[in-house]
Every structure is written in structure tokens, then in C-alpha cells.
Amino acid sequence: MALTDVFISPAGAGSKDGSSVANALQAIDSGDWSTDIEGLDRANKRFVFLSGTYAHTTQLTFSGSAPTDEQPNQWVGADSSGNILRPKFDSSGIRLDLTNYPLFVNSANTSSLNAEEHTYYKCLSFENTNASYSQGSVVEATTSDIDAQSWLGCSFKAGTANSNAEVMVGNNTSFSMCVFESTTTNFDRILDVRSNCNVDNCRIIGGGGFDFGVTNGDGDGMTITAFSSIIRNTVIMNCHGDGIKLNNSNARGMINIQNCTIVNVGGDGVDCSIVTSNANTATQGVIEGCIIFNAGGKGIKADATDDRQSAGQLVAMGGNGANFDNMDSYEDTFDVIAITTADFVDYANDDFRIRRDSVLYKFYGDANFGAFQNEDFEFVSVS
């Protein structure tokens, strides 16, 4: 059975029954979600959100039939003619090109929608502009609802204003080519990764720049709560805390961090120090092919009493407070490639692509070290 398309725009058009672009369902009424969108069935439906700004102040909660494992729901962004978008990064590779994206803009200190299981999201932008934002997610943070979701090419942004604030959370969730951003240095963490998540080719951006100034909250880029999570080809930058932190000492940590670029963080690049020497909580996994640069703390940090660490054999580091802490003999398994700002295209302006004259360029034959690949693949040549 095929998904049934429902076309949606901020103001609607024609009969507003959602049957076509010309008859797009009205999503926004009097500055908030319309009763028409709230009453939609989601099972076996594809919501085609047309380009425009969906300004709202409350959380979107549905009353119609919910999606199931056999009858999923999909949300996709489209241009004004109904052509479904495909994600691409902007010229620097740091943020998504949001041209023609549907922009969900929430001006209240609430989450934007009641996200559900068995739902797939593609090419959508969610931003909270409230000056007092203190939520656990710009979308929703209820674990039972964020389970079994997939996000592709989506942007999540907030001006976090509370030491407990977070931008996004995932649980058994797949994030691919997504951007998570806080525009301040007042937050707990930007992305909260819970059990069995995949984070691939994403960008996690803090508001620190090169001078963190006044900070509040832990300020971590990403925290990993428990179980097995895979973090690949992801950039974590400008966070006043740790780049990646394992933050649960009660379950075995199986972290897998590959080909990531962690740069300009106030704390440690990767912090596993919460895990102590215990057969049920020992850190396992791998940290491989990553760039960890300009971490105010340590590049990779462990607990002094943990005898089993995440192993790795090749990383690129430079400018850190120290490359390792409490790694014991596992420190010797790492071959560290020493790097400087000269290995990046334009480090001073947050352009962390790899220069062609760097040893990291095409290190793997057809792929670069870290998250950014051959600049000819997607960007104009600059080096």
C-alpha cells in the first residue's frame, strides 16, 4: 500500500483539503496550528510541507489515527510547486542550505510538535526564537514518542537560555545530514543521544566561537547515555563543554566514534571518565579516524580506575590541553597525527574543511581524515 500525499502550506489554498498543491491544507490559523492539521490521520500518510514559514506558539498534537510499524508517517519538505527537496550543505559544509525549506518557527518557550514513533522526517527546519528557551528539545523530549524515528536533512536551532536546556534528543533514532545548533553559551547539551542511535554526517554547533565569554550549564555538544551508539562523519564545534561525553555510569558504554571532527570545545574532545572499572560498566568501542583540535581539556579522557578503554589506532590532534588523560596502556595504541590550523581551509572563519596540501587530505585514498570530504565533491575549490 502506497503512502497518500497530503499537501500542506502555512495559509492553505483552494479548497484546503490537502489533495494537491492548489488545494493545500492550511497549517497555521491566527498565528498557531490550525484545527485542520491537528485532526489529520498520520497512518500511511506523507505530509508534503510546501516552502514557507509556519509560525506557531504551541506544540502540535494530533487527534487522528497514529502511525504504526506497518503504516508509517512521513514528513517531507517541498518547494512551492510541490517538488520534494533533497538535502545539501551550504558552501562551507557547516550548515544546511535551507532554500525552499518549510521553516517551523516557534516563538514560545515550548516544543514545536508531539513527535511520534514510526515517523520519517526529511528536509525540515525547526527553530525556537524564544529568549527564555529552556526546553529539552525544540521538537519533543518524551522518550516513548521519539523512539524509532528517522531524520534526514533537518535543522534544529534554539537560542538556549537555561543551564538545563537542550536542542534535540534521540532514542533508537537515526539522524543523517542534520544540523543541531545553539546560538548561545547557556545550555546543558545540544544533542542528547540515548540508546542505539545512529548519528551520521551531522553538524553540532555551539554559540562559543573562539571566545566562549560568559558560560552557563555543562555546554556539551553531544552526550551518550547508554548502550550502543554510532557517531560517524560528524562535526562538533564551538561548544563550551565537552565535544562528546559518555554520561551514564550504570550501563556498559559501547561508543563507536569514527571519522568525526571535534574542534574548538572548552572541555574534553571525548570524555568517558564517568565510567569506572566495573565488569558491567566498562567502556568499550572504538574512536578511530577522528580530528580532535583545540580542546581546552583533554583530547580523549578516561577514568583513572577504568582498565578497559575505547580503543583506537589513528587520530589527528593538535592544540589540546593534552591529548590523553588516564588512558594508561591504551594511549600507546593510538598513532597521533599532529595537526595545526594550517591543515584547515579557513580555521579562523569556522571553515574546517581539509586543505589539499594537508596530510589529512585524501588520507584514505578517496576520502579525507575526519568528517569533511574532498572539497570538489560538494564545494567550490578554495585551496
PDB file of C-alpha atoms in Angstrom, residues 8 25-27 32-42 47 58-65:
ATOM      1  CA  ILE A   8       0.256  21.457   3.384  1.00  0.00           C
ATOM      2  CA  LEU A  25      -4.335  22.175   3.659  1.00  0.00           C
ATOM      3  CA  GLN A  26      -3.992  25.195   5.949  1.00  0.00           C
ATOM      4  CA  ALA A  27      -1.451  24.560   8.722  1.00  0.00           C
ATOM      5  CA  ASP A  32      -0.841  28.948  15.637  1.00  0.00           C
ATOM      6  CA  TRP A  33      -1.596  25.418  14.425  1.00  0.00           C
ATOM      7  CA  SER A  34      -4.959  25.037  12.699  1.00  0.00           C
ATOM      8  CA  THR A  35      -7.594  22.521  13.764  1.00  0.00           C
ATOM      9  CA  ASP A  36      -7.308  21.039  10.249  1.00  0.00           C
ATOM     10  CA  ILE A  37      -3.715  19.939  10.735  1.00  0.00           C
ATOM     11  CA  GLU A  38      -4.343  18.808  14.315  1.00  0.00           C
ATOM     12  CA  GLY A  39      -7.098  16.467  13.113  1.00  0.00           C
ATOM     13  CA  LEU A  40      -5.031  14.722  10.423  1.00  0.00           C
ATOM     14  CA  ASP A  41      -4.636  10.956  10.342  1.00  0.00           C
ATOM     15  CA  ARG A  42      -0.949  10.015  10.040  1.00  0.00           C
ATOM     16  CA  PHE A  47       2.779  15.145   4.630  1.00  0.00           C
ATOM     17  CA  THR A  58       2.115  25.852  20.948  1.00  0.00           C
ATOM     18  CA  GLN A  59       3.038  22.212  20.468  1.00  0.00           C
ATOM     19  CA  LEU A  60       1.353  20.478  17.546  1.00  0.00           C
ATOM     20  CA  THR A  61      -0.590  17.492  18.898  1.00  0.00           C
ATOM     21  CA  PHE A  62      -2.647  15.253  16.643  1.00  0.00           C
ATOM     22  CA  SER A  63      -6.027  13.682  17.296  1.00  0.00           C
ATOM     23  CA  GLY A  64      -6.305  11.417  14.228  1.00  0.00           C
ATOM     24  CA  SER A  65      -5.008   7.866  13.762  1.00  0.00           C
TER      25      SER A  65
END
